Coordinates of C-alpha atoms in Angstrom, one line a residue:
Chain P
M886 CA -0.2 0.5 0.3
S887 CA 1.4 3.6 -0.9
I888 CA 1.9 6.2 2.0
K889 CA 0.5 9.7 0.8
I890 CA 3.2 12.4 1.5
S891 CA 1.0 15.1 3.3
D892 CA 2.4 17.0 5.9
K893 CA 5.8 18.2 7.3
Q894 CA 6.4 15.8 9.5
Q895 CA 6.5 12.8 7.5
V896 CA 8.4 14.9 4.8
L897 CA 11.1 15.0 7.2
D898 CA 11.1 11.3 9.3
K899 CA 9.8 9.7 5.3
I900 CA 11.7 11.4 2.5
I901 CA 14.8 13.5 3.5
D902 CA 15.7 11.2 5.6
Q903 CA 16.3 8.2 4.5
Y904 CA 17.4 9.2 0.8
D905 CA 20.8 10.9 -0.5
Y906 CA 19.3 10.9 -4.0
F907 CA 17.0 12.3 -5.9
L908 CA 15.7 10.7 -9.9
F909 CA 13.5 13.2 -10.8
D910 CA 11.4 12.9 -14.0
C911 CA 11.1 15.8 -15.9
D912 CA 7.4 16.1 -17.6
G913 CA 3.7 16.1 -15.7
V914 CA 7.1 16.1 -12.9
L915 CA 8.5 20.0 -12.9
W916 CA 6.6 21.3 -15.3
L917 CA 3.8 20.3 -18.3
G918 CA 5.3 21.4 -21.5
D919 CA 6.2 25.1 -20.7
H920 CA 5.1 25.5 -17.2
L921 CA 6.3 25.3 -14.3
L922 CA 4.3 24.4 -11.3
P923 CA 4.1 25.5 -8.1
S924 CA 7.1 25.3 -5.9
V925 CA 9.6 22.9 -7.9
S926 CA 12.4 25.5 -7.5
E927 CA 12.2 25.7 -4.0
T928 CA 12.0 22.1 -4.0
L929 CA 15.4 21.0 -5.1
E930 CA 17.4 24.0 -3.8
Y931 CA 16.0 22.9 -0.2
L932 CA 16.8 19.3 -1.3
K933 CA 20.6 20.3 -2.5
S934 CA 20.2 22.9 1.2
K935 CA 20.5 19.2 2.2
D936 CA 22.9 17.9 0.4
K937 CA 21.4 15.6 -2.0
T938 CA 22.4 14.4 -5.2
V939 CA 19.4 15.5 -7.5
I940 CA 19.4 13.8 -10.8
F941 CA 17.2 15.1 -14.0
V942 CA 16.5 11.6 -15.9
T943 CA 13.8 11.5 -19.7
N944 CA 13.0 9.5 -21.9
N945 CA 12.3 12.7 -24.4
S946 CA 14.9 12.0 -27.1
T947 CA 13.6 15.2 -29.0
K948 CA 15.8 17.2 -26.8
S949 CA 20.1 16.6 -25.8
R950 CA 21.1 17.4 -21.9
G951 CA 22.2 20.7 -23.8
D952 CA 18.8 21.5 -24.3
Y953 CA 17.9 20.4 -21.4
L954 CA 20.1 22.7 -19.5
K955 CA 18.9 25.9 -21.7
K956 CA 15.5 24.6 -20.9
F957 CA 16.1 24.4 -17.2
Q958 CA 17.2 27.7 -17.6
K959 CA 14.2 29.3 -19.6
M960 CA 12.0 27.7 -17.1
G961 CA 14.0 29.7 -14.1
I962 CA 15.7 26.8 -12.5
E963 CA 19.2 27.5 -11.8
G964 CA 22.3 25.4 -10.4
I965 CA 21.5 22.4 -13.0
T966 CA 24.2 20.7 -14.3
K967 CA 24.9 18.4 -17.9
S968 CA 26.2 15.8 -15.3
E969 CA 22.8 15.5 -13.6
I970 CA 20.8 14.9 -16.8
F971 CA 20.1 11.7 -18.0
G972 CA 17.7 11.7 -21.2
S973 CA 16.9 8.5 -23.6
A974 CA 18.5 10.5 -26.5
Y975 CA 22.2 10.2 -24.0
A976 CA 21.2 6.7 -22.8
T977 CA 20.4 5.2 -27.0
A978 CA 24.5 7.4 -27.4
I979 CA 26.3 5.6 -25.0
Y980 CA 24.6 2.4 -25.6
V981 CA 25.3 2.4 -29.3
D982 CA 28.9 2.8 -28.3
K983 CA 29.3 1.3 -25.2
I984 CA 27.3 -1.8 -25.7
L985 CA 26.8 -1.9 -29.3
K986 CA 30.3 -1.5 -30.1
L987 CA 29.5 0.2 -33.0
P988 CA 32.3 1.3 -35.1
K989 CA 32.6 4.5 -35.9
D990 CA 33.1 5.0 -38.9
K991 CA 29.1 3.7 -39.3
L992 CA 26.7 6.0 -39.6
V993 CA 23.3 6.1 -37.8
W994 CA 20.4 6.2 -39.4
V995 CA 18.4 8.8 -37.1
L996 CA 14.3 8.5 -37.2
G997 CA 14.0 11.0 -34.7
E998 CA 15.5 14.9 -33.9
E999 CA 17.8 16.9 -33.1
G1000 CA 18.1 15.7 -29.2
I1001 CA 19.7 12.0 -30.9
E1002 CA 21.7 13.5 -33.2
T1003 CA 23.7 15.7 -30.7
E1004 CA 24.2 12.9 -28.3
L1005 CA 25.6 10.3 -31.1
K1006 CA 27.4 13.3 -32.4
E1007 CA 29.1 14.2 -28.8
V1008 CA 30.3 10.6 -28.7
G1009 CA 31.6 11.1 -32.0
Y1010 CA 28.9 9.4 -34.7
S1011 CA 27.7 11.1 -38.2
T1012 CA 24.3 10.8 -38.4
I1013 CA 22.0 10.2 -41.2
G1014 CA 18.2 11.2 -41.4
G1015 CA 17.0 12.7 -38.2
L1016 CA 16.0 16.5 -39.4
D1017 CA 18.3 16.3 -42.5
P1018 CA 15.9 18.7 -44.7
E1019 CA 16.0 16.8 -47.6
L1020 CA 13.6 14.3 -46.3
T1021 CA 11.2 17.0 -45.7
Q1022 CA 11.7 18.9 -49.1
D1023 CA 8.3 18.0 -50.3
G1024 CA 6.7 18.4 -46.4
V1025 CA 3.4 16.3 -46.2
N1026 CA 3.0 15.3 -49.9
F1027 CA 5.2 11.5 -50.6
N1028 CA 7.1 11.0 -54.1
P1029 CA 7.5 7.6 -54.6
N1030 CA 10.2 8.6 -56.9
N1031 CA 12.1 10.8 -54.5
P1032 CA 16.0 8.8 -55.4
L1033 CA 16.5 8.2 -51.5
L1034 CA 13.9 5.1 -51.7
D1035 CA 17.0 3.3 -54.1
N1036 CA 19.9 4.8 -53.0
L1037 CA 20.8 2.9 -49.1
N1038 CA 23.4 4.1 -47.9
P1039 CA 25.6 0.9 -47.8
N1040 CA 27.7 2.7 -44.4
V1041 CA 24.6 2.3 -42.0
G1042 CA 25.6 0.5 -39.3
A1043 CA 22.6 0.7 -37.3
V1044 CA 18.7 2.5 -37.0
V1045 CA 17.7 4.6 -34.0
C1046 CA 14.2 5.2 -33.6
G1047 CA 12.8 8.0 -31.1
L1048 CA 9.8 10.8 -30.9
T1049 CA 9.6 13.4 -33.8
F1050 CA 7.4 16.1 -34.2
Q1051 CA 8.0 16.4 -37.8
I1052 CA 7.9 12.6 -39.4
N1053 CA 6.3 12.4 -42.8
Y1054 CA 5.5 8.7 -45.3
L1055 CA 8.9 9.4 -46.9
K1056 CA 11.3 9.1 -43.7
L1057 CA 8.6 5.9 -41.8
S1058 CA 9.0 4.1 -44.6
L1059 CA 12.7 4.5 -45.2
T1060 CA 13.7 3.8 -41.6
M1061 CA 11.6 0.8 -42.7
Q1062 CA 13.6 0.2 -45.9
Y1063 CA 16.8 0.6 -43.7
L1064 CA 15.1 -2.0 -41.2
I1065 CA 14.5 -4.5 -43.9
H1066 CA 17.1 -4.1 -45.8
N1067 CA 20.2 -6.9 -45.6
D1068 CA 18.2 -9.6 -44.5
K1069 CA 16.9 -7.5 -41.6
K1070 CA 20.4 -7.2 -39.6
L1071 CA 21.3 -3.7 -39.1
P1072 CA 20.5 -3.1 -35.1
F1073 CA 17.0 -1.5 -34.3
I1074 CA 17.7 0.5 -31.2
A1075 CA 14.2 2.2 -29.6
T1076 CA 15.5 5.6 -27.4
N1077 CA 11.9 4.7 -25.7
I1078 CA 8.6 3.5 -25.6
D1079 CA 6.2 5.8 -24.2
S1080 CA 2.6 5.6 -26.1
T1081 CA 2.0 9.0 -25.4
F1082 CA 3.7 12.6 -25.6
P1083 CA 2.1 14.9 -22.2
M1084 CA 2.2 18.3 -24.2
K1085 CA -0.1 21.0 -23.0
G1086 CA -2.7 19.4 -20.8
K1087 CA -3.0 17.0 -23.2
L1088 CA -1.4 13.8 -24.1
L1089 CA -0.1 13.4 -28.0
V1090 CA 1.4 10.5 -30.1
G1091 CA 4.3 8.9 -28.0
A1092 CA 7.8 7.6 -29.1
G1093 CA 6.5 4.3 -29.2
S1094 CA 3.8 5.0 -31.3
I1095 CA 5.5 6.5 -33.8
I1096 CA 8.2 3.5 -33.5
E1097 CA 5.5 0.8 -33.9
T1098 CA 4.8 2.3 -37.4
V1099 CA 7.9 1.1 -38.2
A1100 CA 8.0 -2.7 -36.2
Y1101 CA 5.3 -3.0 -37.6
A1102 CA 6.2 -2.4 -41.6
S1103 CA 9.0 -4.6 -41.2
G1104 CA 8.6 -7.3 -38.8
R1105 CA 10.6 -6.6 -36.0
Q1106 CA 10.6 -5.7 -32.6
P1107 CA 13.7 -3.0 -31.2
D1108 CA 16.2 -5.0 -29.8
A1109 CA 17.0 -3.0 -27.6
I1110 CA 15.8 0.2 -25.7
C1111 CA 17.2 2.7 -24.4
G1112 CA 14.8 4.8 -22.1
K1113 CA 12.7 4.1 -18.4
P1114 CA 12.1 1.0 -17.4
N1115 CA 15.3 0.2 -19.1
Q1116 CA 17.5 -0.5 -16.8
S1117 CA 20.7 0.7 -18.8
M1118 CA 20.6 3.8 -18.1
M1119 CA 20.2 3.2 -14.1
N1120 CA 22.9 1.5 -14.7
A1121 CA 24.4 5.2 -16.6
I1122 CA 23.3 6.8 -14.2
K1123 CA 25.1 3.6 -11.2
A1124 CA 28.3 4.5 -12.4
Q1125 CA 28.4 8.4 -11.3
L1126 CA 26.8 7.4 -8.6
P1127 CA 28.7 4.3 -6.6
G1128 CA 27.0 5.0 -4.0
L1129 CA 23.7 4.5 -5.5
A1130 CA 25.6 1.4 -6.5
E1131 CA 26.3 0.3 -3.5
N1132 CA 22.7 1.2 -1.8
P1133 CA 20.0 1.7 -4.1
K1134 CA 18.1 2.2 -1.2
R1135 CA 20.0 5.5 -0.5
G1136 CA 17.8 6.8 -3.8
L1137 CA 14.0 7.7 -4.8
M1138 CA 12.9 7.5 -7.9
I1139 CA 10.1 10.9 -8.7
G1140 CA 7.8 10.2 -11.5
D1141 CA 4.3 10.8 -13.2
R1142 CA 4.2 7.4 -14.3
L1143 CA 3.8 3.8 -13.1
N1144 CA 4.9 1.4 -16.4
T1145 CA 7.7 3.6 -16.8
D1146 CA 9.1 5.8 -13.9
M1147 CA 7.8 3.7 -11.1
K1148 CA 9.2 0.6 -12.8
F1149 CA 12.5 2.4 -13.2
G1150 CA 13.1 2.9 -10.0
R1151 CA 11.8 -0.3 -8.3
N1152 CA 13.6 -2.5 -11.1
G1153 CA 16.9 -0.7 -10.3
G1154 CA 16.4 -1.3 -6.2
L1155 CA 15.4 1.8 -5.3
D1156 CA 12.2 3.2 -3.2
T1157 CA 9.6 5.5 -5.4
M1158 CA 7.2 8.5 -4.7
L1159 CA 4.5 8.9 -7.4
V1160 CA 3.4 12.9 -8.3
L1161 CA -0.3 13.2 -9.0
T1162 CA 0.7 16.5 -11.6
G1163 CA 0.9 13.7 -15.1
I1164 CA -1.1 11.0 -16.2
E1165 CA -1.8 8.8 -12.6
T1166 CA -4.6 9.7 -10.7
E1167 CA -5.1 8.9 -6.8
D1168 CA -7.5 6.4 -7.1
N1169 CA -5.1 5.1 -9.9
V1170 CA -2.6 4.7 -7.1
K1171 CA -4.7 2.9 -4.7
S1172 CA -6.0 0.2 -6.7
L1173 CA -2.3 -1.0 -7.5
P1174 CA -1.5 -4.5 -6.3
E1175 CA 1.1 -4.8 -3.9
E1176 CA 4.3 -4.9 -6.5
E1177 CA 2.8 -2.6 -8.4
A1178 CA 2.7 0.4 -6.0
P1179 CA 5.4 3.0 -6.0
T1180 CA 6.2 3.5 -2.5
F1181 CA 5.1 6.8 -1.4
Y1182 CA 2.8 9.4 -3.9
I1183 CA 2.2 13.1 -3.2
D1184 CA -0.1 15.7 -4.8
K1185 CA 3.2 17.9 -6.6
L1186 CA 6.6 17.6 -6.2
G1187 CA 6.3 21.2 -4.7
D1188 CA 4.6 20.0 -1.9
I1189 CA 7.9 19.3 0.3
Y1190 CA 8.7 22.2 0.7
E1191 CA 5.0 24.0 0.9
F1192 CA 4.8 21.0 4.4
T1193 CA 7.8 22.0 5.6
H1194 CA 8.3 26.1 4.8
Chain J
M457 CA 0.1 -29.2 -51.8
S458 CA -0.3 -25.9 -53.7
I459 CA -0.4 -27.3 -57.3
K460 CA 1.6 -25.1 -59.6
I461 CA -0.5 -24.3 -63.3
S462 CA 2.2 -24.0 -65.8
D463 CA 0.7 -24.9 -69.7
K464 CA -2.2 -25.2 -71.8
Q465 CA -4.1 -28.4 -70.3
Q466 CA -4.0 -27.5 -66.8
V467 CA -5.3 -24.1 -67.7
L468 CA -8.5 -25.4 -69.1
D469 CA -9.4 -28.5 -66.8
K470 CA -8.7 -27.0 -63.6
I471 CA -9.3 -23.9 -64.3
I472 CA -11.6 -23.0 -66.9
D473 CA -13.8 -25.6 -66.4
Q474 CA -14.1 -25.6 -62.8
Y475 CA -14.9 -21.7 -61.5
D476 CA -17.1 -19.3 -62.9
Y477 CA -16.2 -16.4 -60.2
F478 CA -12.8 -14.6 -60.8
L479 CA -12.2 -12.5 -57.8
F480 CA -8.8 -10.6 -58.0
D481 CA -6.7 -8.8 -55.7
C482 CA -5.3 -5.8 -58.2
D483 CA -1.4 -4.4 -57.1
G484 CA 0.6 -7.2 -57.5
V485 CA -1.3 -9.3 -59.6
L486 CA -2.6 -6.8 -62.4
W487 CA 0.1 -4.1 -61.8
L488 CA 2.6 -3.1 -60.1
G489 CA 2.1 0.1 -59.5
D490 CA 2.3 2.4 -62.8
H491 CA 2.9 -0.5 -64.9
L492 CA 0.5 -3.1 -66.5
L493 CA 1.9 -6.8 -65.9
P494 CA 2.3 -9.0 -68.9
S495 CA -1.2 -10.8 -70.9
V496 CA -3.1 -9.3 -68.1
S497 CA -5.6 -7.1 -70.9
E498 CA -6.1 -10.4 -72.2
T499 CA -6.0 -12.5 -70.0
L500 CA -9.3 -10.9 -68.5
E501 CA -10.6 -10.6 -72.2
Y502 CA -10.5 -14.3 -72.6
L503 CA -11.9 -15.0 -69.6
K504 CA -14.8 -12.8 -70.5
S505 CA -15.3 -14.6 -73.7
K506 CA -16.0 -17.5 -71.4
D507 CA -18.6 -15.9 -69.5
K508 CA -16.6 -16.2 -66.8
T509 CA -17.1 -12.9 -64.1
V510 CA -14.5 -11.1 -63.2
I511 CA -14.4 -9.0 -59.4
F512 CA -11.1 -7.0 -58.5
V513 CA -11.2 -6.8 -54.9
T514 CA -8.7 -4.2 -53.4
N515 CA -7.2 -3.2 -49.8
N516 CA -5.9 -0.1 -51.2
S517 CA -8.4 2.5 -49.4
T518 CA -6.5 6.0 -50.7
K519 CA -8.2 5.2 -53.9
S520 CA -12.5 5.0 -54.2
R521 CA -13.9 2.5 -57.1
G522 CA -14.1 5.5 -59.7
D523 CA -11.1 6.5 -59.0
Y524 CA -10.4 2.4 -59.9
L525 CA -12.2 2.3 -63.0
K526 CA -9.9 5.1 -64.3
K527 CA -6.9 3.5 -63.1
F528 CA -8.2 0.7 -64.8
Q529 CA -8.6 2.5 -67.8
K530 CA -5.8 4.5 -67.8
M531 CA -3.7 1.1 -67.6
G532 CA -5.3 -0.1 -70.6
I533 CA -7.9 -2.3 -69.6
E534 CA -11.0 -1.6 -71.3
G535 CA -14.6 -2.4 -70.9
I536 CA -14.5 -2.9 -66.3
T537 CA -17.5 -0.8 -64.3
K538 CA -17.6 0.1 -61.2
S539 CA -19.5 -3.1 -60.3
E540 CA -17.3 -5.3 -60.4
I541 CA -14.8 -2.9 -58.4
F542 CA -14.5 -3.9 -54.3
G543 CA -12.2 -1.5 -52.5
S544 CA -11.9 -2.0 -49.0
A545 CA -12.5 2.0 -49.0
Y546 CA -16.2 1.3 -50.6
A547 CA -15.7 -1.6 -47.9
T548 CA -15.8 0.3 -45.2
A549 CA -18.9 3.0 -46.1
I550 CA -20.7 -0.1 -46.2
Y551 CA -19.6 -1.5 -42.8
V552 CA -20.3 2.5 -41.4
D553 CA -23.7 2.2 -42.9
K554 CA -25.1 -1.0 -43.0
I555 CA -23.3 -2.7 -39.3
L556 CA -22.5 0.4 -37.3
K557 CA -25.8 1.8 -38.6
L558 CA -24.3 5.6 -37.8
P559 CA -26.7 8.0 -38.3
K560 CA -26.3 10.3 -41.1
D561 CA -26.0 13.5 -39.4
K562 CA -22.9 11.5 -37.5
L563 CA -20.0 13.0 -39.1
V564 CA -17.0 10.4 -39.9
W565 CA -13.4 11.5 -38.7
V566 CA -10.7 10.3 -41.5
L567 CA -7.0 9.0 -41.0
G568 CA -7.0 8.3 -44.9
E569 CA -7.3 9.7 -47.9
E570 CA -9.8 10.4 -51.0
G571 CA -10.7 7.3 -51.5
I572 CA -12.5 7.0 -48.1
E573 CA -14.2 10.0 -47.7
T574 CA -15.6 9.7 -51.3
E575 CA -16.5 6.2 -50.3
L576 CA -18.2 7.8 -47.5
K577 CA -20.1 10.9 -49.2
E578 CA -21.9 8.4 -51.8
V579 CA -23.5 5.8 -48.9
G580 CA -24.7 10.2 -47.9
Y581 CA -22.1 10.7 -44.6
S582 CA -19.9 13.8 -44.2
T583 CA -16.2 13.7 -43.2
I584 CA -13.6 15.5 -41.3
G585 CA -10.1 15.1 -41.5
G586 CA -8.7 13.3 -43.9
L587 CA -6.7 15.4 -47.1
D588 CA -8.2 18.5 -45.7
P589 CA -5.8 21.2 -46.3
E590 CA -6.4 22.9 -42.3
L591 CA -4.7 19.4 -40.9
T592 CA -1.0 20.1 -43.5
Q593 CA -1.1 23.9 -43.3
D594 CA 2.1 24.1 -41.3
G595 CA 3.6 20.8 -43.0
V596 CA 5.6 18.5 -41.9
N597 CA 5.9 21.5 -38.2
F598 CA 3.7 20.7 -35.8
N599 CA 2.6 23.4 -33.6
P600 CA 1.4 22.1 -30.1
N601 CA -1.8 25.3 -29.4
N602 CA -2.8 24.6 -33.4
P603 CA -6.9 25.1 -32.3
L604 CA -7.5 22.1 -33.7
L605 CA -6.3 19.9 -30.5
D606 CA -8.6 21.4 -28.0
N607 CA -11.4 21.8 -30.6
L608 CA -12.8 17.9 -31.5
N609 CA -15.9 18.3 -33.0
P610 CA -18.9 16.7 -30.7
N611 CA -21.0 15.7 -33.3
V612 CA -17.9 12.9 -35.2
G613 CA -19.2 10.0 -34.8
A614 CA -16.9 6.8 -36.2
V615 CA -13.3 7.3 -36.6
V616 CA -12.1 5.2 -40.5
C617 CA -8.2 5.0 -40.2
G618 CA -6.4 3.9 -44.1
L619 CA -3.7 4.2 -46.0
T620 CA -2.4 7.7 -45.5
F621 CA 0.8 9.2 -47.6
Q622 CA -0.4 12.4 -46.6
I623 CA 0.9 12.0 -42.8
N624 CA 1.9 14.7 -40.3
Y625 CA 2.7 15.0 -36.2
L626 CA -0.3 16.3 -36.1
K627 CA -3.1 14.3 -37.9
L628 CA -1.6 11.4 -35.6
S629 CA -2.5 13.1 -32.6
L630 CA -6.0 13.8 -33.5
T631 CA -7.0 10.5 -34.6
M632 CA -5.9 10.1 -31.6
Q633 CA -7.4 12.2 -29.6
Y634 CA -10.7 11.2 -30.8
L635 CA -10.2 8.0 -30.1
I636 CA -9.1 8.7 -26.4
H637 CA -12.1 10.9 -26.4
N638 CA -15.5 10.1 -24.3
D639 CA -14.3 6.9 -23.0
K640 CA -13.3 5.7 -26.0
K641 CA -16.2 4.5 -26.8
L642 CA -16.4 6.4 -30.7
P643 CA -16.0 3.6 -32.6
F644 CA -12.3 2.5 -34.6
I645 CA -12.4 1.7 -38.3
A646 CA -9.7 0.1 -40.0
T647 CA -10.0 -0.4 -43.9
N648 CA -7.7 -3.4 -43.8
I649 CA -4.2 -4.1 -41.7
D650 CA -1.7 -4.2 -45.0
S651 CA 1.5 -3.9 -42.6
T652 CA 3.3 -3.1 -46.4
F653 CA 2.5 -1.4 -49.1
P654 CA 3.8 -2.5 -52.7
M655 CA 5.1 0.1 -54.6
K656 CA 7.6 0.3 -57.6
G657 CA 8.9 -2.5 -56.8
K658 CA 9.7 -2.0 -53.2
L659 CA 7.6 -2.5 -50.4
L660 CA 7.0 0.8 -47.8
V661 CA 5.0 1.7 -44.7
G662 CA 1.3 -0.4 -44.9
A663 CA -2.5 1.2 -43.4
G664 CA -1.9 -2.0 -40.8
S665 CA 1.6 -0.1 -40.1
I666 CA -0.1 3.1 -39.4
I667 CA -3.0 3.0 -37.9
E668 CA -0.7 0.7 -35.4
T669 CA 0.4 4.6 -34.1
V670 CA -2.8 5.5 -33.9
A671 CA -4.0 2.1 -31.9
Y672 CA -1.1 1.7 -29.6
A673 CA -1.0 5.6 -28.6
S674 CA -5.2 5.6 -27.8
G675 CA -4.0 2.1 -26.0
R676 CA -7.1 0.7 -28.8
Q677 CA -7.7 -2.2 -31.4
P678 CA -9.6 -1.0 -33.9
D679 CA -13.3 -2.8 -33.6
A680 CA -13.8 -3.6 -37.2
I681 CA -11.6 -4.3 -39.9
C682 CA -13.4 -3.7 -43.1
G683 CA -10.6 -5.3 -46.1
K684 CA -9.4 -8.5 -47.1
P685 CA -9.1 -11.0 -45.2
N686 CA -12.0 -9.8 -43.3
Q687 CA -15.4 -11.4 -45.2
S688 CA -17.3 -8.3 -44.5
M689 CA -16.0 -7.0 -48.0
M690 CA -16.5 -11.5 -49.1
N691 CA -20.1 -11.2 -47.8
A692 CA -20.9 -7.8 -49.8
I693 CA -19.9 -9.6 -52.9
K694 CA -22.0 -12.5 -52.6
A695 CA -24.1 -10.0 -51.3
Q696 CA -23.9 -8.5 -55.2
L697 CA -23.4 -12.7 -56.6
P698 CA -26.1 -15.0 -55.4
G699 CA -24.1 -17.7 -58.3
L700 CA -21.4 -17.3 -55.5
A701 CA -22.9 -17.5 -52.2
E702 CA -24.7 -20.6 -53.2
N703 CA -22.2 -22.3 -54.5
P704 CA -18.5 -20.9 -53.7
K705 CA -16.6 -23.0 -54.9
R706 CA -17.0 -22.3 -58.4
G707 CA -15.2 -19.0 -58.1
L708 CA -11.4 -18.7 -57.4
M709 CA -9.9 -15.8 -55.6
I710 CA -6.9 -14.9 -57.2
G711 CA -4.3 -13.0 -55.7
D712 CA -0.1 -12.2 -54.2
R713 CA -0.1 -12.2 -50.3
L714 CA -0.9 -15.8 -48.6
N715 CA -2.1 -13.8 -45.2
T716 CA -4.4 -11.6 -47.1
D717 CA -5.4 -12.2 -50.5
M718 CA -5.7 -16.4 -50.2
K719 CA -7.2 -16.1 -46.2
F720 CA -9.8 -14.4 -47.8
G721 CA -10.9 -16.7 -50.5
R722 CA -9.7 -19.8 -48.2
N723 CA -12.3 -18.3 -45.0
G724 CA -14.7 -17.4 -47.9
G725 CA -15.3 -21.0 -49.1
L726 CA -13.5 -20.7 -52.3
D727 CA -10.6 -22.1 -54.7
T728 CA -7.3 -19.9 -53.9
M729 CA -4.2 -18.9 -56.5
L730 CA -1.2 -17.4 -56.0
V731 CA 0.9 -15.5 -58.2
L732 CA 4.6 -15.0 -58.1
T733 CA 4.6 -11.5 -59.3
G734 CA 3.6 -10.1 -56.0
I735 CA 5.5 -10.6 -52.3
E736 CA 5.7 -13.8 -52.6
T737 CA 8.0 -17.1 -54.1
E738 CA 8.0 -20.6 -54.7
D739 CA 9.6 -21.9 -52.0
N740 CA 7.7 -19.9 -50.0
V741 CA 4.5 -21.4 -51.5
K742 CA 5.9 -25.5 -51.1
S743 CA 7.1 -24.7 -47.9
L744 CA 3.3 -24.2 -46.6
P745 CA 2.1 -26.0 -43.9
E746 CA -1.4 -27.4 -46.4
E747 CA -4.1 -25.4 -44.2
E748 CA -2.4 -22.3 -45.6
A749 CA -1.0 -23.7 -49.0
P750 CA -3.4 -22.3 -51.6
T751 CA -5.2 -24.9 -54.2
F752 CA -2.8 -23.1 -57.5
Y753 CA -0.3 -21.3 -58.0
I754 CA 1.0 -19.9 -61.2
D755 CA 3.7 -17.8 -62.1
K756 CA 1.8 -14.6 -63.1
L757 CA -1.9 -14.1 -64.2
G758 CA -1.1 -13.5 -68.1
D759 CA 0.2 -17.1 -68.0
I760 CA -3.8 -18.2 -68.2
Y761 CA -4.0 -16.1 -71.5
E762 CA -0.1 -17.3 -73.3
F763 CA -0.7 -21.1 -72.2
T764 CA -4.1 -21.1 -74.1
H765 CA -3.3 -18.9 -77.1

């Protein structure tokens, strides 16, 4: 049964005293789209003043860690560093480099945006596809004689798929061609498989839903999924925080989604806290079986500050 | 074990003498994209000269029956009438009207193209979505503040999804909004679920793959699938041909796909013939278990004419 955090004493006894490492999902926890949630900055400053380590974990692959730093600044959240940010685009680049060990002279075909392109470039890969304007020169119209369809690049060594708002039939069909090319041998890597993407109070089409198109069309499923709840991102975080790796129970994963954030924390051995500012409701939480129930839930992240001040 | 049709006597004894009703898939059987396959016109004329009934059955919902008539004419295939053509867009319109019995004052939201719009209009419905230029005014770029996202039309009574080349994130997300709207109550109808779409010798993204996106995003599966291999299209054909309904074994379904065309014919009680001008190979056919093997296979449809002349 999840415990609701609803007063000062609970915050102090159950949260502040118990955890040293606070992992946060971003969308739905810190902000909703471009709207910062109440008392979020103050909560982060309060935790840092108590010498807590904060880490931001996001499945949104459209942004690189650098883009996220700018977003924190734009939101008025100060003092965040790149090393505190783990995005699915970054986790994907780490996967391609360290696990897949793709040679650096191989190209990566990207169905996705700048976040993926930037993170792959930072570890030394060149990408094709992605936001290349050549792929959108006909806009939403499809030219079946587009020469790109007949000229797959033989140096492509992996296919990375994630969220893109700039989608068209050519990009989907080209991604499919690389996936079926050469007896379906090119590794197929998903940044994450969230079905929906929260934006401005609505749920829009998520990375996982776009990936379903090319998966179904090619008759394949991704060989690897890099974002939450997959543990490759958690392993990267633990590699950076030996204290968390040694004692995961000193870590609290805070998020708004049961099937990604809470699962991610739980599978990593951390305790978990669900916020109700995202897609889950209090009724949902209360009806969960014990093995899926988060350790805690709270109306909003900012309550940690508001209850104690 | 499928019998290969490879000489004149086989055509006469096994095909011409045995069947009165010839159902044809179009793409991959009559033509490949804009390229008419050899001796197709002659074969159709030969069958008609023998008083055979020919019916064309296609899952391509981008075209209406009227569009298909024009395509036959453009291809130089003469004498085809609208009543000989059954497309998944037409089958979908029949389904919405006769099975779903959607009131005519309700609107149909369309993820798809002119074929669906036209067939729905012909049975008396108004559509929204589809090829409405308002949905593509930002091209492949997505504006999260697009007012359409906040103004779902309350008169929409069903959501029809099929193939569209003119795809963008706004159309996918709007379709998803209608699917999750009102506790997911709006009927979700797929024209067909082919994973791939053959075009110019390549397999591109098919209707089923596009529908996977909005299905996964909304957490729903289509309530109805109207195209092959679903029998609603077969039932519509049999309603028009009482002789076939009475004795389905006098009918032969000819197609290039095992999991749609051959299944469609077999489930309707017809015999089946696979042509090898589409996506299947002779090795595939030979390795099939008895219950999936077509009655016959032939290198190309035109062999029916070429062997006999």
